[in-house]
Amino acid sequence: MNPDPFPLPPDKVSPLEWTGDCLRVLDQRLLPSRIAYLDCRSAEDVAEATRSMALRGAPLIGVAAAFGMALAARRSDGPAGLSRAAEVLRRSRPTAVNLFHAVEHMLSVAHAANGDFADRLRREAEAYWKRDFEANRTMARTGSALLKRPCRVITYCNAGALATSGLGTSLGMIRYAFHEGKIEHVYPCETRPYLQGSRLTLWELMQCGIPATLITDNMAGHLMKTRPIGAVIVGSDRIAANGDVCNKIGTYMLAVLARHHRIPFYVVAPTTTVDFSARTGAAIPIEERNPDEVLTLAGQRIAPAGARAHHFAFDVTPRELVTAIVTEKGVVRPVNNKKLKEVVVRR
Ligand code: MRU
């Protein structure tokens, strides 16, 4: 067997730190200017960190929720006492299904637990964290194998180490492929209005020494037309049973452009992102955030007083625009109900 060639240098900054009785959450709202952690000692604290976007990214939201349930277990006698914590966490953000997956998983572990209930939930949250870490690494290796020759790629939002427990999903694939000599250059889109691309993804790429140049979201089409782009690689917040992919607002636009320019469009996501109860993307709840986040930029108003704005935080890319979905259990290609089920439910 070939040893895994990726040395996996530890990231200098971790989005979560677990002390055993406190979840320390990197406040991503302050990046890239400042590194500061918030101490979460209850499910309510974790829900608030999630709601306020101090922590974000679908897999990380799920892992934090698992710890939120473990923190709640410390104050309760049994599974019945966890229902309020579960509800507070469920209400923190609506779109990333990993949150709901983690809460339901922790509740089922709680119901099956005998002996030291709080200890059992603490161990399970740690195991959930570790599984996400390992899934990242497998997806990175599997995704890199899809790239046949060195190329330039476009990515969107932040689906890196800051959004997960490990290398990241789409950024994990990019980091691994860079290590294998298959990435010449990365173009992260800025990702208006929350700027995850410029604040977080570019920061991560620079820390890893991967050549990267920031583009605004509306430059992607021009870039695809004028430069050789080998792939668009993104993460996901929820994948419907038919393979429709929900991700950060603007992803759909990129997928349409990629199809027009015959550029492969890859989605990298752990199986905890798949929601078989959503028949198609139309069933996925799309978070709508405060319009002020659109009407202002870095605290400055950029629209006339009294102006209205929409702030849809996510959109759905129809499966026919997705070349392949990379999961830790394998590659879904072609993207359809049968293949998705075959890969995700296989083991
Ligand atoms: O609103 P955010 O920052 O939580 O949105 C994050 C994204 O849309 C990511 O692309 C997605 O969660 C995948 S993260 C591995």
Coordinates of C-alpha atoms and ligand atoms in Angstrom, one line a residue:
M1 CA 0.0 0.0 0.0
N2 CA 1.3 3.5 -0.9
P3 CA 1.8 5.6 2.2
D4 CA -0.3 8.7 2.2
P5 CA 2.2 11.3 0.9
F6 CA 0.5 14.3 2.4
P7 CA 2.3 15.4 5.5
L8 CA -0.7 17.4 6.8
P9 CA 1.0 20.3 8.5
P10 CA -1.2 21.3 11.4
D11 CA -3.0 24.6 10.8
K12 CA -1.6 27.3 12.9
V13 CA -5.1 28.4 14.0
S14 CA -7.8 26.0 14.8
P15 CA -11.5 27.0 14.5
L16 CA -12.4 25.0 17.6
E17 CA -10.6 24.0 20.8
W18 CA -12.1 21.6 23.3
T19 CA -10.9 21.8 26.9
G20 CA -13.3 19.1 28.3
D21 CA -15.7 21.5 29.8
C22 CA -15.5 24.5 27.4
L23 CA -15.7 24.8 23.6
R24 CA -13.4 27.6 22.5
V25 CA -14.6 29.0 19.3
L26 CA -12.4 31.1 17.0
D27 CA -14.4 34.3 16.3
Q28 CA -14.3 34.2 12.5
R29 CA -16.0 37.6 12.3
L30 CA -12.7 39.2 13.3
L31 CA -10.5 37.5 10.7
P32 CA -8.2 38.2 9.0
S33 CA -7.3 41.2 11.3
R34 CA -7.6 39.6 14.7
I35 CA -7.4 36.1 16.3
A36 CA -9.7 35.8 19.3
Y37 CA -11.7 33.0 20.9
L38 CA -15.1 32.9 22.5
D39 CA -15.7 30.5 25.4
C40 CA -18.8 28.4 25.0
R41 CA -19.9 26.6 28.2
S42 CA -23.5 25.7 27.2
A43 CA -25.6 24.7 24.2
E44 CA -27.0 28.3 24.3
D45 CA -23.5 29.7 24.0
V46 CA -22.8 27.4 21.0
A47 CA -26.1 28.3 19.4
E48 CA -25.3 32.0 19.8
A49 CA -21.8 31.6 18.3
T50 CA -23.4 29.8 15.3
R51 CA -26.2 32.3 14.9
S52 CA -23.9 35.3 15.0
M53 CA -21.5 33.7 12.5
A54 CA -18.6 33.6 14.9
L55 CA -18.4 30.0 13.8
R56 CA -19.6 29.0 10.4
G57 CA -19.2 26.4 7.6
A58 CA -21.5 23.4 7.4
P59 CA -19.3 20.7 8.9
L60 CA -18.0 23.0 11.7
I61 CA -21.5 24.0 12.6
G62 CA -22.3 20.3 13.0
V63 CA -19.3 19.5 15.1
A64 CA -19.9 22.5 17.3
A65 CA -23.5 21.4 17.8
A66 CA -22.3 17.9 18.9
F67 CA -20.2 19.7 21.6
G68 CA -23.2 21.9 22.4
M69 CA -25.2 18.7 23.2
A70 CA -22.3 17.3 25.2
L71 CA -22.1 20.6 27.3
A72 CA -25.9 20.3 27.9
A73 CA -25.5 16.7 29.1
R74 CA -23.3 17.9 31.9
R75 CA -26.3 19.8 33.4
S76 CA -28.9 17.1 32.8
D77 CA -29.8 13.8 34.4
G78 CA -30.8 12.0 31.2
P79 CA -31.9 12.3 27.5
A80 CA -35.2 14.1 28.4
G81 CA -33.2 17.0 29.7
L82 CA -31.5 17.5 26.3
S83 CA -34.6 18.5 24.3
R84 CA -34.3 22.2 25.1
A85 CA -30.7 22.3 24.1
A86 CA -31.5 20.4 20.9
E87 CA -34.2 22.9 20.1
V88 CA -32.0 26.0 20.8
L89 CA -29.3 24.5 18.5
R90 CA -31.7 23.6 15.8
R91 CA -33.0 27.2 15.7
S92 CA -29.5 28.8 15.3
R93 CA -29.2 28.5 11.5
P94 CA -31.6 26.8 9.1
T95 CA -29.7 25.6 6.0
A96 CA -26.6 23.5 6.8
V97 CA -28.1 20.1 7.5
N98 CA -24.9 19.0 9.3
L99 CA -26.3 20.9 12.3
F100 CA -29.5 18.8 12.4
H101 CA -27.6 15.6 11.7
A102 CA -25.3 16.3 14.7
V103 CA -28.2 17.1 17.0
E104 CA -30.2 14.0 16.0
H105 CA -27.1 11.8 16.3
M106 CA -26.3 13.1 19.8
L107 CA -29.9 12.6 20.9
S108 CA -29.9 9.0 19.6
V109 CA -26.6 8.3 21.4
A110 CA -28.1 9.9 24.6
H111 CA -31.2 7.6 24.4
A112 CA -29.0 4.5 24.0
A113 CA -26.5 5.5 26.8
N114 CA -26.2 3.7 30.0
G115 CA -23.8 4.5 32.8
D116 CA -22.2 7.9 32.8
F117 CA -24.5 9.8 30.5
A118 CA -22.5 13.1 30.3
D119 CA -19.2 11.2 29.8
R120 CA -20.8 9.2 27.0
L121 CA -21.9 12.4 25.2
R122 CA -18.5 14.0 25.7
R123 CA -16.8 11.0 24.1
E124 CA -19.3 11.0 21.2
A125 CA -18.8 14.7 20.5
E126 CA -15.0 14.1 20.4
A127 CA -15.6 11.1 18.1
Y128 CA -17.8 13.2 15.8
W129 CA -15.1 15.8 15.6
K130 CA -12.5 13.1 14.7
R131 CA -14.7 11.6 12.0
D132 CA -15.1 14.9 10.3
F133 CA -11.3 15.4 10.4
E134 CA -10.8 12.0 8.8
A135 CA -13.5 12.5 6.2
N136 CA -11.7 15.7 5.2
R137 CA -8.6 13.9 4.5
T138 CA -10.2 11.1 2.5
M139 CA -12.2 13.6 0.4
A140 CA -9.0 15.6 -0.2
R141 CA -7.2 12.6 -1.6
T142 CA -10.2 11.3 -3.6
G143 CA -10.9 14.7 -5.0
S144 CA -7.3 15.4 -6.0
A145 CA -7.4 12.2 -8.1
L146 CA -10.1 13.8 -10.3
L147 CA -7.6 16.4 -11.5
K148 CA -5.6 14.8 -14.3
R149 CA -3.1 17.6 -15.0
P150 CA -1.8 20.8 -13.3
C151 CA -4.5 23.5 -13.6
R152 CA -5.9 26.8 -12.3
V153 CA -9.1 26.6 -10.3
I154 CA -11.8 28.8 -9.0
T155 CA -13.3 28.4 -5.5
Y156 CA -16.1 30.0 -3.7
C157 CA -17.0 31.0 -0.1
N158 CA -14.8 29.3 2.5
A159 CA -14.9 25.5 2.7
G160 CA -11.4 25.2 4.3
A161 CA -9.9 24.3 7.7
L162 CA -12.0 27.2 9.2
A163 CA -15.2 25.5 8.1
T164 CA -14.4 22.0 9.2
S165 CA -12.3 20.0 11.7
G166 CA -9.5 19.3 9.3
L167 CA -8.2 20.3 5.9
G168 CA -11.5 21.5 4.6
T169 CA -13.8 20.1 1.9
S170 CA -13.2 22.0 -1.4
L171 CA -10.1 23.7 0.0
G172 CA -8.9 20.3 1.3
M173 CA -9.1 18.9 -2.2
I174 CA -7.2 22.0 -3.5
R175 CA -4.5 21.7 -0.7
Y176 CA -4.0 18.0 -1.4
A177 CA -3.9 18.6 -5.2
F178 CA -1.4 21.4 -4.7
H179 CA 0.8 19.0 -2.8
E180 CA 0.5 16.6 -5.7
G181 CA 1.6 19.3 -8.2
K182 CA -1.8 19.6 -9.8
I183 CA -2.7 23.2 -8.8
E184 CA -1.0 26.0 -10.5
H185 CA -3.1 28.8 -9.1
V186 CA -6.3 29.4 -7.1
Y187 CA -8.9 32.2 -7.7
P188 CA -11.1 32.5 -4.6
C189 CA -14.1 34.7 -5.3
E190 CA -14.7 37.4 -2.7
T191 CA -18.2 36.0 -1.8
R192 CA -20.4 39.1 -1.2
P193 CA -21.9 40.0 1.2
Y194 CA -20.1 38.2 4.0
L195 CA -16.7 38.1 2.2
Q196 CA -15.8 34.5 3.3
G197 CA -13.6 34.3 0.1
S198 CA -11.5 37.4 0.7
R199 CA -11.4 37.3 4.5
L200 CA -11.0 33.5 5.1
T201 CA -10.2 31.5 2.0
L202 CA -7.5 33.8 0.7
W203 CA -6.0 33.9 4.3
E204 CA -6.0 30.1 4.4
L205 CA -4.4 29.8 1.0
M206 CA -1.7 32.3 1.8
Q207 CA -0.9 30.5 5.1
C208 CA -0.5 27.3 3.0
G209 CA 1.8 29.0 0.5
I210 CA -0.6 28.2 -2.4
P211 CA -0.5 30.8 -5.2
A212 CA -3.8 32.6 -5.1
T213 CA -5.3 35.8 -6.6
L214 CA -8.6 37.2 -5.3
I215 CA -11.4 38.1 -7.7
T216 CA -14.7 39.8 -7.1
D217 CA -17.7 37.5 -7.7
N218 CA -18.6 39.2 -11.0
M219 CA -15.1 38.6 -12.5
A220 CA -15.5 34.8 -12.7
G221 CA -17.1 34.8 -16.2
H222 CA -14.4 37.0 -17.6
L223 CA -11.7 34.8 -16.1
M224 CA -13.3 31.6 -17.5
K225 CA -13.4 33.2 -20.9
T226 CA -9.9 34.6 -20.9
R227 CA -7.8 32.2 -18.9
P228 CA -7.5 28.4 -18.9
I229 CA -9.5 27.3 -15.8
G230 CA -9.4 23.6 -15.1
A231 CA -12.1 23.3 -12.5
V232 CA -14.5 25.1 -10.2
I233 CA -14.4 23.5 -6.8
V234 CA -16.9 24.3 -4.0
G235 CA -18.4 22.9 -0.8
S236 CA -22.0 22.4 0.2
D237 CA -24.4 23.1 3.1
R238 CA -27.0 20.5 2.0
I239 CA -27.4 18.1 -0.8
A240 CA -30.9 16.9 -1.7
A241 CA -31.7 13.2 -2.5
N242 CA -31.6 13.9 -6.2
G243 CA -28.2 15.5 -6.1
D244 CA -29.2 19.2 -6.2
V245 CA -26.5 21.1 -4.3
C246 CA -27.2 24.0 -1.9
N247 CA -24.2 26.2 -1.2
K248 CA -23.3 29.9 -0.5
I249 CA -25.3 32.4 -2.6
G250 CA -23.6 32.8 -5.9
T251 CA -22.6 29.2 -6.4
Y252 CA -25.4 28.6 -8.9
M253 CA -24.1 31.5 -11.0
L254 CA -20.7 30.0 -11.0
A255 CA -22.1 26.6 -12.0
V256 CA -24.0 28.1 -15.0
L257 CA -20.8 29.9 -16.1
A258 CA -18.7 26.7 -15.7
R259 CA -21.2 24.8 -17.9
H260 CA -21.1 27.4 -20.6
H261 CA -17.3 27.3 -20.6
R262 CA -17.2 23.5 -20.4
I263 CA -15.3 23.6 -17.1
P264 CA -15.8 20.7 -14.6
F265 CA -17.8 21.8 -11.6
Y266 CA -16.9 19.7 -8.5
V267 CA -18.7 19.7 -5.1
V268 CA -16.8 18.3 -2.1
A269 CA -18.9 17.5 1.0
P270 CA -19.0 14.8 3.7
T271 CA -22.0 12.5 3.8
T272 CA -23.3 14.4 6.8
T273 CA -24.2 17.1 4.3
V274 CA -26.6 14.8 2.4
D275 CA -30.3 15.1 3.3
F276 CA -32.3 12.3 1.8
S277 CA -35.5 13.8 3.3
A278 CA -35.2 16.7 0.8
R279 CA -36.4 15.2 -2.4
T280 CA -35.0 18.0 -4.5
G281 CA -33.2 21.3 -3.9
A282 CA -36.6 23.0 -3.7
A283 CA -37.2 21.5 -0.3
I284 CA -34.1 23.0 1.2
P285 CA -34.7 26.0 3.5
I286 CA -32.7 29.0 2.3
E287 CA -31.6 31.3 5.1
E288 CA -32.4 34.9 4.6
R289 CA -30.2 37.2 6.7
N290 CA -30.4 40.9 7.7
P291 CA -30.5 43.1 4.6
D292 CA -28.1 45.5 6.4
E293 CA -25.3 43.0 5.7
V294 CA -25.9 43.8 2.0
L295 CA -26.5 47.5 2.4
T296 CA -23.2 48.1 4.3
L297 CA -19.6 47.1 3.7
A298 CA -17.1 47.0 6.5
G299 CA -19.5 49.1 8.6
Q300 CA -20.0 51.7 5.9
R301 CA -23.3 52.3 4.2
I302 CA -23.1 51.7 0.5
A303 CA -26.7 52.3 -0.5
P304 CA -29.1 55.3 -0.1
A305 CA -30.8 55.7 3.2
G306 CA -34.1 53.9 3.2
A307 CA -33.0 51.4 0.4
R308 CA -34.2 47.8 0.5
A309 CA -32.1 44.8 -0.2
H310 CA -32.5 41.0 -0.3
H311 CA -30.0 38.9 1.6
F312 CA -30.4 35.3 0.5
A313 CA -27.5 33.5 2.1
F314 CA -27.6 30.3 -0.1
D315 CA -28.8 29.1 -3.5
V316 CA -29.4 25.7 -5.1
T317 CA -27.4 24.4 -8.1
P318 CA -29.4 21.9 -10.1
R319 CA -27.7 18.5 -10.3
E320 CA -27.3 18.6 -14.0
L321 CA -24.7 21.4 -13.6
V322 CA -22.6 19.3 -11.2
T323 CA -19.9 17.2 -12.7
A324 CA -19.2 15.1 -9.6
I325 CA -19.8 15.2 -5.8
V326 CA -16.8 14.0 -3.8
T327 CA -17.6 12.4 -0.4
E328 CA -15.5 10.5 2.1
K329 CA -17.3 7.3 0.8
G330 CA -16.5 7.9 -2.8
V331 CA -17.4 10.0 -5.9
V332 CA -21.0 10.5 -7.0
R333 CA -20.8 10.6 -10.8
P334 CA -23.1 11.0 -12.6
V335 CA -25.0 13.0 -10.1
N336 CA -28.5 11.4 -9.6
N337 CA -30.6 9.8 -6.9
K338 CA -29.4 6.2 -7.6
K339 CA -25.7 7.0 -7.6
L340 CA -25.9 9.3 -4.6
K341 CA -27.7 6.6 -2.6
E342 CA -25.3 3.9 -3.8
V343 CA -22.3 5.9 -2.6
V344 CA -23.7 7.4 0.7
V345 CA -25.6 4.3 2.0
R346 CA -23.0 1.8 0.7
R347 CA -21.2 1.4 4.0
Ligands
MRU1 O1 -22.7 31.2 5.7 P1 -21.5 30.2 5.9 O2 -20.2 31.0 5.9 O3 -21.7 29.3 7.0 O4 -21.5 29.4 4.5 C1 -20.5 28.4 4.3 C2 -20.6 27.8 3.0 O5 -21.5 28.1 2.2 C3 -19.6 26.7 2.6 O6 -19.4 26.7 1.3 C4 -20.2 25.4 3.0 O7 -20.7 25.4 4.4 C5 -19.3 24.3 2.9 S1 -18.1 24.4 4.2 C6 -17.1 23.1 4.2

